[in-house]
PDB file of C-alpha atoms and ligand atoms in Angstrom:
ATOM      1  CA  UNK A   1     249.678  97.766 107.510  1.00 42.00           C
ATOM      2  CA  UNK A   2     246.287  99.415 107.495  1.00 47.00           C
ATOM      3  CA  UNK A   3     245.299 102.609 105.847  1.00 55.00           C
ATOM      4  CA  UNK A   4     242.806 104.709 107.780  1.00 68.00           C
ATOM      5  CA  UNK A   5     239.676 105.399 105.775  1.00 78.00           C
ATOM      6  CA  UNK A   6     240.093 108.484 103.607  1.00 89.00           C
ATOM      7  CA  UNK A   7     237.747 111.381 104.335  1.00 93.00           C
ATOM      8  CA  UNK A   8     235.875 113.411 101.770  1.00 96.00           C
ATOM      9  CA  UNK A   9     235.405 117.159 101.767  1.00 97.00           C
ATOM     10  CA  UNK A  10     231.659 117.316 101.154  1.00 97.00           C
ATOM     11  CA  UNK A  11     230.744 120.337  99.051  1.00 98.00           C
ATOM     12  CA  UNK A  12     227.135 121.245  98.158  1.00 96.00           C
ATOM     13  CA  UNK A  13     226.546 121.728  94.435  1.00 96.00           C
ATOM     14  CA  UNK A  14     225.038 125.035  93.302  1.00 94.00           C
ATOM     15  CA  UNK A  15     221.611 125.036  91.672  1.00 92.00           C
ATOM     16  CA  UNK A  16     221.857 127.127  88.516  1.00 85.00           C
ATOM     17  CA  UNK A  17     218.974 128.021  86.195  1.00 81.00           C
ATOM     18  CA  UNK A  18     220.119 127.965  82.576  1.00 73.00           C
ATOM     19  CA  UNK A  19     216.725 129.336  81.468  1.00 68.00           C
ATOM     20  CA  UNK A  20     213.591 127.741  79.986  1.00 63.00           C
ATOM     21  CA  UNK A  21     213.137 125.574  83.066  1.00 65.00           C
ATOM     22  CA  UNK A  22     216.543 123.922  82.766  1.00 74.00           C
ATOM     23  CA  UNK A  23     217.863 123.449  86.293  1.00 77.00           C
ATOM     24  CA  UNK A  24     221.377 122.143  86.622  1.00 92.00           C
ATOM     25  CA  UNK A  25     223.527 121.432  89.648  1.00 95.00           C
ATOM     26  CA  UNK A  26     227.047 122.783  89.332  1.00 96.00           C
ATOM     27  CA  UNK A  27     229.654 120.730  91.194  1.00 97.00           C
ATOM     28  CA  UNK A  28     232.728 122.461  89.679  1.00 97.00           C
ATOM     29  CA  UNK A  29     233.874 125.117  90.021  1.00 97.00           C
ATOM     30  CA  UNK A  30     232.667 126.192  93.464  1.00 95.00           C
ATOM     31  CA  UNK A  31     234.240 128.530  95.969  1.00 95.00           C
ATOM     32  CA  UNK A  32     235.466 125.491  97.923  1.00 96.00           C
ATOM     33  CA  UNK A  33     236.915 123.572  94.962  1.00 97.00           C
ATOM     34  CA  UNK A  34     237.910 124.885  91.517  1.00 97.00           C
ATOM     35  CA  UNK A  35     239.272 121.732  89.862  1.00 98.00           C
ATOM     36  CA  UNK A  36     239.883 117.990  90.189  1.00 98.00           C
ATOM     37  CA  UNK A  37     242.939 117.279  88.068  1.00 98.00           C
ATOM     38  CA  UNK A  38     242.250 119.080  84.778  1.00 98.00           C
ATOM     39  CA  UNK A  39     238.465 118.649  85.233  1.00 98.00           C
ATOM     40  CA  UNK A  40     237.428 122.278  85.708  1.00 98.00           C
ATOM     41  CA  UNK A  41     233.651 122.257  85.214  1.00 98.00           C
ATOM     42  CA  UNK A  42     230.895 119.803  86.080  1.00 98.00           C
ATOM     43  CA  UNK A  43     227.207 120.440  85.548  1.00 96.00           C
ATOM     44  CA  UNK A  44     224.739 117.700  86.434  1.00 96.00           C
ATOM     45  CA  UNK A  45     221.832 118.202  84.010  1.00 94.00           C
ATOM     46  CA  UNK A  46     218.500 116.702  85.091  1.00 90.00           C
ATOM     47  CA  UNK A  47     217.058 114.194  85.163  1.00 90.00           C
ATOM     48  CA  UNK A  48     214.431 116.556  83.770  1.00 89.00           C
ATOM     49  CA  UNK A  49     211.264 115.631  81.888  1.00 88.00           C
ATOM     50  CA  UNK A  50     210.827 117.857  78.849  1.00 87.00           C
ATOM     51  CA  UNK A  51     207.687 116.057  77.590  1.00 86.00           C
ATOM     52  CA  UNK A  52     205.184 118.579  76.262  1.00 84.00           C
ATOM     53  CA  UNK A  53     207.841 121.299  76.115  1.00 85.00           C
ATOM     54  CA  UNK A  54     210.504 122.371  73.667  1.00 84.00           C
ATOM     55  CA  UNK A  55     213.480 121.260  75.781  1.00 87.00           C
ATOM     56  CA  UNK A  56     216.814 123.053  75.847  1.00 88.00           C
ATOM     57  CA  UNK A  57     218.152 125.340  73.141  1.00 90.00           C
ATOM     58  CA  UNK A  58     221.552 126.993  73.450  1.00 92.00           C
ATOM     59  CA  UNK A  59     222.526 129.419  70.691  1.00 94.00           C
ATOM     60  CA  UNK A  60     225.927 129.662  69.001  1.00 97.00           C
ATOM     61  CA  UNK A  61     228.688 130.288  71.515  1.00 97.00           C
ATOM     62  CA  UNK A  62     232.466 129.873  71.488  1.00 98.00           C
ATOM     63  CA  UNK A  63     234.970 127.980  73.592  1.00 98.00           C
ATOM     64  CA  UNK A  64     238.747 128.215  73.973  1.00 98.00           C
ATOM     65  CA  UNK A  65     241.470 126.428  75.962  1.00 98.00           C
ATOM     66  CA  UNK A  66     239.344 123.427  76.975  1.00 98.00           C
ATOM     67  CA  UNK A  67     237.645 120.212  75.949  1.00 98.00           C
ATOM     68  CA  UNK A  68     233.896 119.892  76.541  1.00 98.00           C
ATOM     69  CA  UNK A  69     233.053 116.356  77.639  1.00 98.00           C
ATOM     70  CA  UNK A  70     229.399 115.305  77.506  1.00 98.00           C
ATOM     71  CA  UNK A  71     228.235 112.069  79.154  1.00 98.00           C
ATOM     72  CA  UNK A  72     224.681 111.367  78.032  1.00 97.00           C
ATOM     73  CA  UNK A  73     222.656 109.170  80.410  1.00 97.00           C
ATOM     74  CA  UNK A  74     219.145 109.667  78.992  1.00 96.00           C
ATOM     75  CA  UNK A  75     217.686 111.669  76.118  1.00 96.00           C
ATOM     76  CA  UNK A  76     219.372 113.249  73.131  1.00 95.00           C
ATOM     77  CA  UNK A  77     221.037 116.562  72.291  1.00 94.00           C
ATOM     78  CA  UNK A  78     221.485 117.852  68.756  1.00 96.00           C
ATOM     79  CA  UNK A  79     225.055 119.145  68.518  1.00 97.00           C
ATOM     80  CA  UNK A  80     226.252 121.340  65.642  1.00 97.00           C
ATOM     81  CA  UNK A  81     229.654 123.023  65.516  1.00 98.00           C
ATOM     82  CA  UNK A  82     231.880 125.209  63.376  1.00 98.00           C
ATOM     83  CA  UNK A  83     233.823 122.150  62.134  1.00 98.00           C
ATOM     84  CA  UNK A  84     230.647 120.963  60.416  1.00 97.00           C
ATOM     85  CA  UNK A  85     229.804 118.302  63.018  1.00 98.00           C
ATOM     86  CA  UNK A  86     226.046 117.679  63.087  1.00 97.00           C
ATOM     87  CA  UNK A  87     224.853 114.791  65.257  1.00 96.00           C
ATOM     88  CA  UNK A  88     222.407 113.647  67.889  1.00 96.00           C
ATOM     89  CA  UNK A  89     224.299 112.819  71.067  1.00 94.00           C
ATOM     90  CA  UNK A  90     222.892 109.475  72.296  1.00 96.00           C
ATOM     91  CA  UNK A  91     222.729 107.865  75.758  1.00 97.00           C
ATOM     92  CA  UNK A  92     225.825 105.840  76.637  1.00 97.00           C
ATOM     93  CA  UNK A  93     228.095 107.984  74.485  1.00 97.00           C
ATOM     94  CA  UNK A  94     230.812 110.479  75.314  1.00 97.00           C
ATOM     95  CA  UNK A  95     231.177 113.491  73.057  1.00 97.00           C
ATOM     96  CA  UNK A  96     234.464 115.301  73.299  1.00 98.00           C
ATOM     97  CA  UNK A  97     234.861 118.696  71.688  1.00 98.00           C
ATOM     98  CA  UNK A  98     238.365 120.131  71.782  1.00 98.00           C
ATOM     99  CA  UNK A  99     238.188 123.918  71.577  1.00 98.00           C
ATOM    100  CA  UNK A 100     241.894 124.781  71.634  1.00 97.00           C
ATOM    101  CA  UNK A 101     242.366 128.051  69.723  1.00 98.00           C
ATOM    102  CA  UNK A 102     238.639 128.398  69.077  1.00 98.00           C
ATOM    103  CA  UNK A 103     235.415 126.632  68.149  1.00 98.00           C
ATOM    104  CA  UNK A 104     231.706 127.463  68.323  1.00 98.00           C
ATOM    105  CA  UNK A 105     228.622 125.290  68.637  1.00 98.00           C
ATOM    106  CA  UNK A 106     224.867 125.099  69.256  1.00 96.00           C
ATOM    107  CA  UNK A 107     222.991 122.583  71.432  1.00 94.00           C
ATOM    108  CA  UNK A 108     219.305 121.781  70.953  1.00 94.00           C
ATOM    109  CA  UNK A 109     216.792 119.244  72.164  1.00 92.00           C
ATOM    110  CA  UNK A 110     215.245 117.324  69.257  1.00 93.00           C
ATOM    111  CA  UNK A 111     211.506 117.645  68.554  1.00 90.00           C
ATOM    112  CA  UNK A 112     209.326 116.005  71.245  1.00 88.00           C
ATOM    113  CA  UNK A 113     212.067 115.777  73.859  1.00 89.00           C
ATOM    114  CA  UNK A 114     211.564 113.342  76.721  1.00 89.00           C
ATOM    115  CA  UNK A 115     213.653 112.735  79.781  1.00 92.00           C
ATOM    116  CA  UNK A 116     217.124 114.307  79.694  1.00 93.00           C
ATOM    117  CA  UNK A 117     219.912 113.308  82.056  1.00 95.00           C
ATOM    118  CA  UNK A 118     223.569 114.158  81.411  1.00 96.00           C
ATOM    119  CA  UNK A 119     226.848 115.263  82.903  1.00 97.00           C
ATOM    120  CA  UNK A 120     228.529 118.169  81.147  1.00 97.00           C
ATOM    121  CA  UNK A 121     232.207 118.480  81.976  1.00 98.00           C
ATOM    122  CA  UNK A 122     235.082 120.648  80.857  1.00 98.00           C
ATOM    123  CA  UNK A 123     238.730 119.628  80.815  1.00 98.00           C
ATOM    124  CA  UNK A 124     241.376 122.362  80.926  1.00 98.00           C
ATOM    125  CA  UNK A 125     244.037 121.882  78.254  1.00 98.00           C
ATOM    126  CA  UNK A 126     247.669 121.899  79.451  1.00 98.00           C
ATOM    127  CA  UNK A 127     250.068 124.637  78.255  1.00 97.00           C
ATOM    128  CA  UNK A 128     251.275 122.563  75.268  1.00 97.00           C
ATOM    129  CA  UNK A 129     247.695 122.098  73.962  1.00 97.00           C
ATOM    130  CA  UNK A 130     245.796 125.184  75.055  1.00 97.00           C
ATOM    131  CA  UNK A 131     246.112 126.799  71.613  1.00 96.00           C
ATOM    132  CA  UNK A 132     245.714 123.609  69.531  1.00 98.00           C
ATOM    133  CA  UNK A 133     243.448 123.162  66.502  1.00 98.00           C
ATOM    134  CA  UNK A 134     239.797 122.425  67.320  1.00 98.00           C
ATOM    135  CA  UNK A 135     238.427 118.889  66.994  1.00 98.00           C
ATOM    136  CA  UNK A 136     235.303 116.858  67.709  1.00 98.00           C
ATOM    137  CA  UNK A 137     235.006 113.146  68.508  1.00 98.00           C
ATOM    138  CA  UNK A 138     232.090 110.874  69.411  1.00 97.00           C
ATOM    139  CA  UNK A 139     232.794 107.713  71.430  1.00 98.00           C
ATOM    140  CA  UNK A 140     229.983 105.160  71.293  1.00 96.00           C
ATOM    141  CA  UNK A 141     231.982 102.143  72.550  1.00 96.00           C
ATOM    142  CA  UNK A 142     233.413 102.667  75.994  1.00 98.00           C
ATOM    143  CA  UNK A 143     234.865  99.886  78.182  1.00 98.00           C
ATOM    144  CA  UNK A 144     232.057  98.503  80.371  1.00 98.00           C
ATOM    145  CA  UNK A 145     232.273  95.599  82.809  1.00 98.00           C
ATOM    146  CA  UNK A 146     230.714  94.059  85.918  1.00 97.00           C
ATOM    147  CA  UNK A 147     232.661  94.156  89.140  1.00 96.00           C
ATOM    148  CA  UNK A 148     231.689  93.608  92.795  1.00 96.00           C
ATOM    149  CA  UNK A 149     227.957  93.843  92.048  1.00 95.00           C
ATOM    150  CA  UNK A 150     228.246  97.068  90.022  1.00 98.00           C
ATOM    151  CA  UNK A 151     228.466  97.996  86.350  1.00 98.00           C
ATOM    152  CA  UNK A 152     231.485 100.168  85.613  1.00 98.00           C
ATOM    153  CA  UNK A 153     231.853 102.311  82.496  1.00 98.00           C
ATOM    154  CA  UNK A 154     235.226 103.913  81.820  1.00 98.00           C
ATOM    155  CA  UNK A 155     234.724 107.386  80.356  1.00 98.00           C
ATOM    156  CA  UNK A 156     238.320 108.654  80.446  1.00 98.00           C
ATOM    157  CA  UNK A 157     241.751 107.366  81.406  1.00 98.00           C
ATOM    158  CA  UNK A 158     242.641 103.861  82.600  1.00 98.00           C
ATOM    159  CA  UNK A 159     241.242 101.651  85.355  1.00 98.00           C
ATOM    160  CA  UNK A 160     241.464  97.964  86.247  1.00 96.00           C
ATOM    161  CA  UNK A 161     243.321  96.973  83.074  1.00 97.00           C
ATOM    162  CA  UNK A 162     240.917  98.891  80.822  1.00 98.00           C
ATOM    163  CA  UNK A 163     241.694 102.029  78.827  1.00 98.00           C
ATOM    164  CA  UNK A 164     239.150 104.537  77.557  1.00 98.00           C
ATOM    165  CA  UNK A 165     239.505 105.654  73.930  1.00 98.00           C
ATOM    166  CA  UNK A 166     238.673 109.292  74.775  1.00 98.00           C
ATOM    167  CA  UNK A 167     241.619 111.460  73.840  1.00 98.00           C
ATOM    168  CA  UNK A 168     242.636 113.630  76.776  1.00 98.00           C
ATOM    169  CA  UNK A 169     245.914 115.488  77.300  1.00 98.00           C
ATOM    170  CA  UNK A 170     246.662 115.112  81.016  1.00 97.00           C
ATOM    171  CA  UNK A 171     246.456 112.060  83.358  1.00 97.00           C
ATOM    172  CA  UNK A 172     242.721 111.821  84.118  1.00 98.00           C
ATOM    173  CA  UNK A 173     240.085 109.357  85.212  1.00 98.00           C
ATOM    174  CA  UNK A 174     236.359 109.372  84.493  1.00 98.00           C
ATOM    175  CA  UNK A 175     234.480 106.302  85.784  1.00 98.00           C
ATOM    176  CA  UNK A 176     230.757 105.698  86.188  1.00 98.00           C
ATOM    177  CA  UNK A 177     229.627 103.142  88.788  1.00 98.00           C
ATOM    178  CA  UNK A 178     226.027 101.885  88.574  1.00 98.00           C
ATOM    179  CA  UNK A 179     224.300  99.470  90.950  1.00 98.00           C
ATOM    180  CA  UNK A 180     220.674  98.354  91.155  1.00 97.00           C
ATOM    181  CA  UNK A 181     221.105  96.671  94.540  1.00 97.00           C
ATOM    182  CA  UNK A 182     222.736  98.115  97.604  1.00 97.00           C
ATOM    183  CA  UNK A 183     226.337  96.920  97.446  1.00 97.00           C
ATOM    184  CA  UNK A 184     229.878  97.545  98.583  1.00 97.00           C
ATOM    185  CA  UNK A 185     232.737  98.226  96.165  1.00 98.00           C
ATOM    186  CA  UNK A 186     236.431  98.641  96.777  1.00 97.00           C
ATOM    187  CA  UNK A 187     238.146 100.944  94.291  1.00 98.00           C
ATOM    188  CA  UNK A 188     241.865 101.142  93.589  1.00 98.00           C
ATOM    189  CA  UNK A 189     243.161 104.693  93.568  1.00 98.00           C
ATOM    190  CA  UNK A 190     246.338 106.365  92.356  1.00 98.00           C
ATOM    191  CA  UNK A 191     247.999 108.147  95.277  1.00 98.00           C
ATOM    192  CA  UNK A 192     249.209 110.894  92.906  1.00 98.00           C
ATOM    193  CA  UNK A 193     245.612 111.669  91.843  1.00 98.00           C
ATOM    194  CA  UNK A 194     243.016 113.806  93.549  1.00 98.00           C
ATOM    195  CA  UNK A 195     239.423 112.590  93.169  1.00 98.00           C
ATOM    196  CA  UNK A 196     235.870 113.816  93.073  1.00 98.00           C
ATOM    197  CA  UNK A 197     232.660 111.823  93.606  1.00 98.00           C
ATOM    198  CA  UNK A 198     229.203 112.935  92.479  1.00 98.00           C
ATOM    199  CA  UNK A 199     226.049 110.838  92.892  1.00 97.00           C
ATOM    200  CA  UNK A 200     224.040 111.221  89.679  1.00 97.00           C
ATOM    201  CA  UNK A 201     221.332 108.969  91.192  1.00 97.00           C
ATOM    202  CA  UNK A 202     221.084 107.350  94.629  1.00 97.00           C
ATOM    203  CA  UNK A 203     223.877 107.931  97.092  1.00 97.00           C
ATOM    204  CA  UNK A 204     226.741 106.348  98.968  1.00 97.00           C
ATOM    205  CA  UNK A 205     228.408 105.951 102.303  1.00 97.00           C
ATOM    206  CA  UNK A 206     232.114 106.102 102.947  1.00 95.00           C
ATOM    207  CA  UNK A 207     232.884 104.930 106.483  1.00 92.00           C
ATOM    208  CA  UNK A 208     230.790 107.309 108.622  1.00 93.00           C
ATOM    209  CA  UNK A 209     230.273 109.837 105.824  1.00 96.00           C
ATOM    210  CA  UNK A 210     227.243 110.006 103.543  1.00 96.00           C
ATOM    211  CA  UNK A 211     227.195 111.512 100.063  1.00 96.00           C
ATOM    212  CA  UNK A 212     223.763 112.316  98.640  1.00 92.00           C
ATOM    213  CA  UNK A 213     222.823 113.820  95.261  1.00 86.00           C
ATOM    214  CA  UNK A 214     223.530 117.548  95.075  1.00 90.00           C
ATOM    215  CA  UNK A 215     226.726 116.940  97.058  1.00 97.00           C
ATOM    216  CA  UNK A 216     230.212 116.645  95.610  1.00 98.00           C
ATOM    217  CA  UNK A 217     232.867 114.743  97.539  1.00 98.00           C
ATOM    218  CA  UNK A 218     236.515 115.769  97.136  1.00 98.00           C
ATOM    219  CA  UNK A 219     239.390 113.489  98.087  1.00 98.00           C
ATOM    220  CA  UNK A 220     242.938 114.885  98.279  1.00 98.00           C
ATOM    221  CA  UNK A 221     245.871 112.869  96.835  1.00 98.00           C
ATOM    222  CA  UNK A 222     247.472 110.137  98.942  1.00 97.00           C
ATOM    223  CA  UNK A 223     244.911 107.314  99.105  1.00 96.00           C
ATOM    224  CA  UNK A 224     245.402 103.854  97.578  1.00 96.00           C
ATOM    225  CA  UNK A 225     241.895 102.457  98.006  1.00 96.00           C
ATOM    226  CA  UNK A 226     238.386 103.682  98.539  1.00 96.00           C
ATOM    227  CA  UNK A 227     235.571 101.525  99.865  1.00 96.00           C
ATOM    228  CA  UNK A 228     232.113 102.756  98.952  1.00 97.00           C
ATOM    229  CA  UNK A 229     228.760 101.466 100.175  1.00 97.00           C
ATOM    230  CA  UNK A 230     226.324 102.219  97.391  1.00 98.00           C
ATOM    231  CA  UNK A 231     222.620 102.659  98.070  1.00 97.00           C
ATOM    232  CA  UNK A 232     220.195 100.751  95.831  1.00 97.00           C
ATOM    233  CA  UNK A 233     219.696 102.323  92.376  1.00 97.00           C
ATOM    234  CA  UNK A 234     222.878 104.373  92.541  1.00 98.00           C
ATOM    235  CA  UNK A 235     224.789 105.953  89.701  1.00 98.00           C
ATOM    236  CA  UNK A 236     228.053 107.511  90.841  1.00 98.00           C
ATOM    237  CA  UNK A 237     230.528 109.555  88.823  1.00 98.00           C
ATOM    238  CA  UNK A 238     234.154 109.245  89.940  1.00 98.00           C
ATOM    239  CA  UNK A 239     236.586 111.799  88.525  1.00 98.00           C
ATOM    240  CA  UNK A 240     240.317 111.826  89.107  1.00 98.00           C
ATOM    241  CA  UNK A 241     243.478 113.475  87.928  1.00 98.00           C
ATOM    242  CA  UNK A 242     246.927 114.731  88.741  1.00 98.00           C
ATOM    243  CA  UNK A 243     246.560 118.156  90.347  1.00 98.00           C
ATOM    244  CA  UNK A 244     246.673 120.612  87.420  1.00 97.00           C
ATOM    245  CA  UNK A 245     249.483 122.641  89.000  1.00 96.00           C
ATOM    246  CA  UNK A 246     248.708 125.840  87.130  1.00 95.00           C
ATOM    247  CA  UNK A 247     246.416 128.713  87.871  1.00 95.00           C
ATOM    248  CA  UNK A 248     243.440 128.516  85.530  1.00 97.00           C
ATOM    249  CA  UNK A 249     241.306 131.423  84.406  1.00 97.00           C
ATOM    250  CA  UNK A 250     237.690 130.897  83.430  1.00 97.00           C
ATOM    251  CA  UNK A 251     235.257 133.481  82.157  1.00 97.00           C
ATOM    252  CA  UNK A 252     231.937 132.651  80.481  1.00 96.00           C
ATOM    253  CA  UNK A 253     232.832 129.881  77.985  1.00 97.00           C
ATOM    254  CA  UNK A 254     236.526 130.717  77.820  1.00 98.00           C
ATOM    255  CA  UNK A 255     239.332 128.940  79.664  1.00 98.00           C
ATOM    256  CA  UNK A 256     242.949 130.130  79.593  1.00 98.00           C
ATOM    257  CA  UNK A 257     246.166 130.104  81.573  1.00 97.00           C
ATOM    258  CA  UNK A 258     246.179 133.919  81.775  1.00 97.00           C
ATOM    259  CA  UNK A 259     243.695 136.783  81.676  1.00 97.00           C
ATOM    260  CA  UNK A 260     244.900 138.594  78.506  1.00 97.00           C
ATOM    261  CA  UNK A 261     244.139 135.433  76.493  1.00 98.00           C
ATOM    262  CA  UNK A 262     240.534 135.538  77.733  1.00 98.00           C
ATOM    263  CA  UNK A 263     240.243 139.280  77.127  1.00 98.00           C
ATOM    264  CA  UNK A 264     241.360 138.693  73.521  1.00 98.00           C
ATOM    265  CA  UNK A 265     238.989 135.750  73.008  1.00 98.00           C
ATOM    266  CA  UNK A 266     236.011 137.809  74.236  1.00 98.00           C
ATOM    267  CA  UNK A 267     236.896 140.650  71.827  1.00 98.00           C
ATOM    268  CA  UNK A 268     237.448 138.219  68.950  1.00 98.00           C
ATOM    269  CA  UNK A 269     234.041 136.566  69.453  1.00 98.00           C
ATOM    270  CA  UNK A 270     232.303 139.949  69.560  1.00 97.00           C
ATOM    271  CA  UNK A 271     234.150 140.940  66.343  1.00 98.00           C
ATOM    272  CA  UNK A 272     233.102 137.649  64.643  1.00 97.00           C
ATOM    273  CA  UNK A 273     236.749 136.666  64.201  1.00 98.00           C
ATOM    274  CA  UNK A 274     237.192 133.627  61.911  1.00 97.00           C
ATOM    275  CA  UNK A 275     239.055 131.706  64.660  1.00 98.00           C
ATOM    276  CA  UNK A 276     235.626 130.600  65.958  1.00 98.00           C
ATOM    277  CA  UNK A 277     234.274 129.569  62.546  1.00 97.00           C
ATOM    278  CA  UNK A 278     230.541 129.503  61.802  1.00 96.00           C
ATOM    279  CA  UNK A 279     227.938 127.055  63.044  1.00 97.00           C
ATOM    280  CA  UNK A 280     225.650 126.233  60.084  1.00 93.00           C
ATOM    281  CA  UNK A 281     222.347 127.977  60.894  1.00 87.00           C
ATOM    282  CA  UNK A 282     223.870 129.607  63.963  1.00 84.00           C
ATOM    283  CA  UNK A 283     224.357 133.173  62.726  1.00 83.00           C
ATOM    284  CA  UNK A 284     220.881 134.250  63.902  1.00 88.00           C
ATOM    285  CA  UNK A 285     221.336 132.747  67.359  1.00 92.00           C
ATOM    286  CA  UNK A 286     224.706 134.079  68.410  1.00 95.00           C
ATOM    287  CA  UNK A 287     225.121 134.574  72.154  1.00 96.00           C
ATOM    288  CA  UNK A 288     227.022 137.746  73.094  1.00 96.00           C
ATOM    289  CA  UNK A 289     230.138 137.269  75.219  1.00 97.00           C
ATOM    290  CA  UNK A 290     230.137 139.411  78.359  1.00 96.00           C
ATOM    291  CA  UNK A 291     233.187 141.610  78.958  1.00 96.00           C
ATOM    292  CA  UNK A 292     235.349 140.138  81.741  1.00 96.00           C
ATOM    293  CA  UNK A 293     235.238 142.271  84.901  1.00 93.00           C
ATOM    294  CA  UNK A 294     238.967 143.038  84.721  1.00 93.00           C
ATOM    295  CA  UNK A 295     238.542 144.488  81.191  1.00 91.00           C
ATOM    296  CA  UNK A 296     235.600 146.779  82.023  1.00 88.00           C
ATOM    297  CA  UNK A 297     236.301 150.498  81.703  1.00 81.00           C
ATOM    298  CA  UNK A 298     237.051 152.035  85.064  1.00 75.00           C
ATOM    299  CA  UNK A 299     234.249 154.162  86.441  1.00 72.00           C
ATOM    300  CA  UNK A 300     235.409 157.312  88.219  1.00 70.00           C
ATOM    301  CA  UNK A 301     234.875 157.091  91.959  1.00 70.00           C
ATOM    302  CA  UNK A 302     231.909 159.001  93.325  1.00 74.00           C
ATOM    303  CA  UNK A 303     232.848 162.024  95.411  1.00 73.00           C
ATOM    304  CA  UNK A 304     231.988 161.599  99.073  1.00 66.00           C
TER     305      UNK A 304
HETATM  306 MN1   MN B   1     229.249 124.931  74.969  1.00 90.66          MN
END
C-alpha cells in the first residue's frame, strides 16, 4: 500500500516592522491560516545583527488566555515579568510563559547586543485552562538527537520515543530539524494532527514542492509520513497539533474564546487592574492596549 505524497498549502509570511529596525516575518496568523493545532501565533525574528545598536526593547504589556513560547536560536533577551521572573533567555532554551488569567512582562536586548535569531510562538489555552493562574518556566535541557543526517531538537510534545519537558495543555508537537549537508529525512506523522513547516534557515523540497524562508507550509490531517529533502545549512521548524476545534479570538496581546473576555481584559489593563501584576521597573514603560474594533463607540453615519 502506498501513500501518495502529501501536499503543502504554501502561504507567504507577512513582513511586520515591530519598530527600531526589528523586522519579523509572521507565519501565524495569516488570512489563509489562523492556527496549527493550538499554535496560534508564529513570528520569525531575525536573524538580525544588532551590533552597534541598542537592539529590541518592548515595554510592559499584558497577555491572557495563552502561553508565549520563545525558542532562542542566537542572541539573548532579558525577560522580566509580573511574577518576579528576571532572566536572560539563552540560545538553545525554550521559555514558556503561561498567561492564563493575566500576566505582564518586558523584553529587552542586553547591552551590546549581537546577532538575534528566535521564533516567538503563542499557544492558545483550552477552555479548562484559559483562566488559569499565570506561570513561567525555562527549559534549558531539551531532547536532542541525530537522525538520518540531521540534528533534531524536541521543543514540545513527543516524537520518536522522546518527550519534551515543556508543559503544554493540548496535544502538540514542536520539532526543530537542523542539517549542515543536503539530506533527506523521513518523518513519522500523526494522522490526527495538522502540521506546519517553516524554514528558519535554508529550505526544503517535498516531492515537487519547494519551501523557502518566508514561506509557511501547512499540511492538513491525514498523513502518516512526510519525506523532506533539506537543502544544505537548513534549520526547519515543524509544528503540529490536533485541530483546536474552537473559534479563537485574538486582539493585540489578548487571546480568548469569546470577545467579551477580550473587551474586559483590555479595560482591565487600561485601569491597571491587579490581575496583570507589576513588572519591576515596568511602570514607566507601560504600553497602552488599543480598544478592540467591536468595542469602539459607534460613530453616527454621515448624511448623504
Ligand atoms: Mn509579550
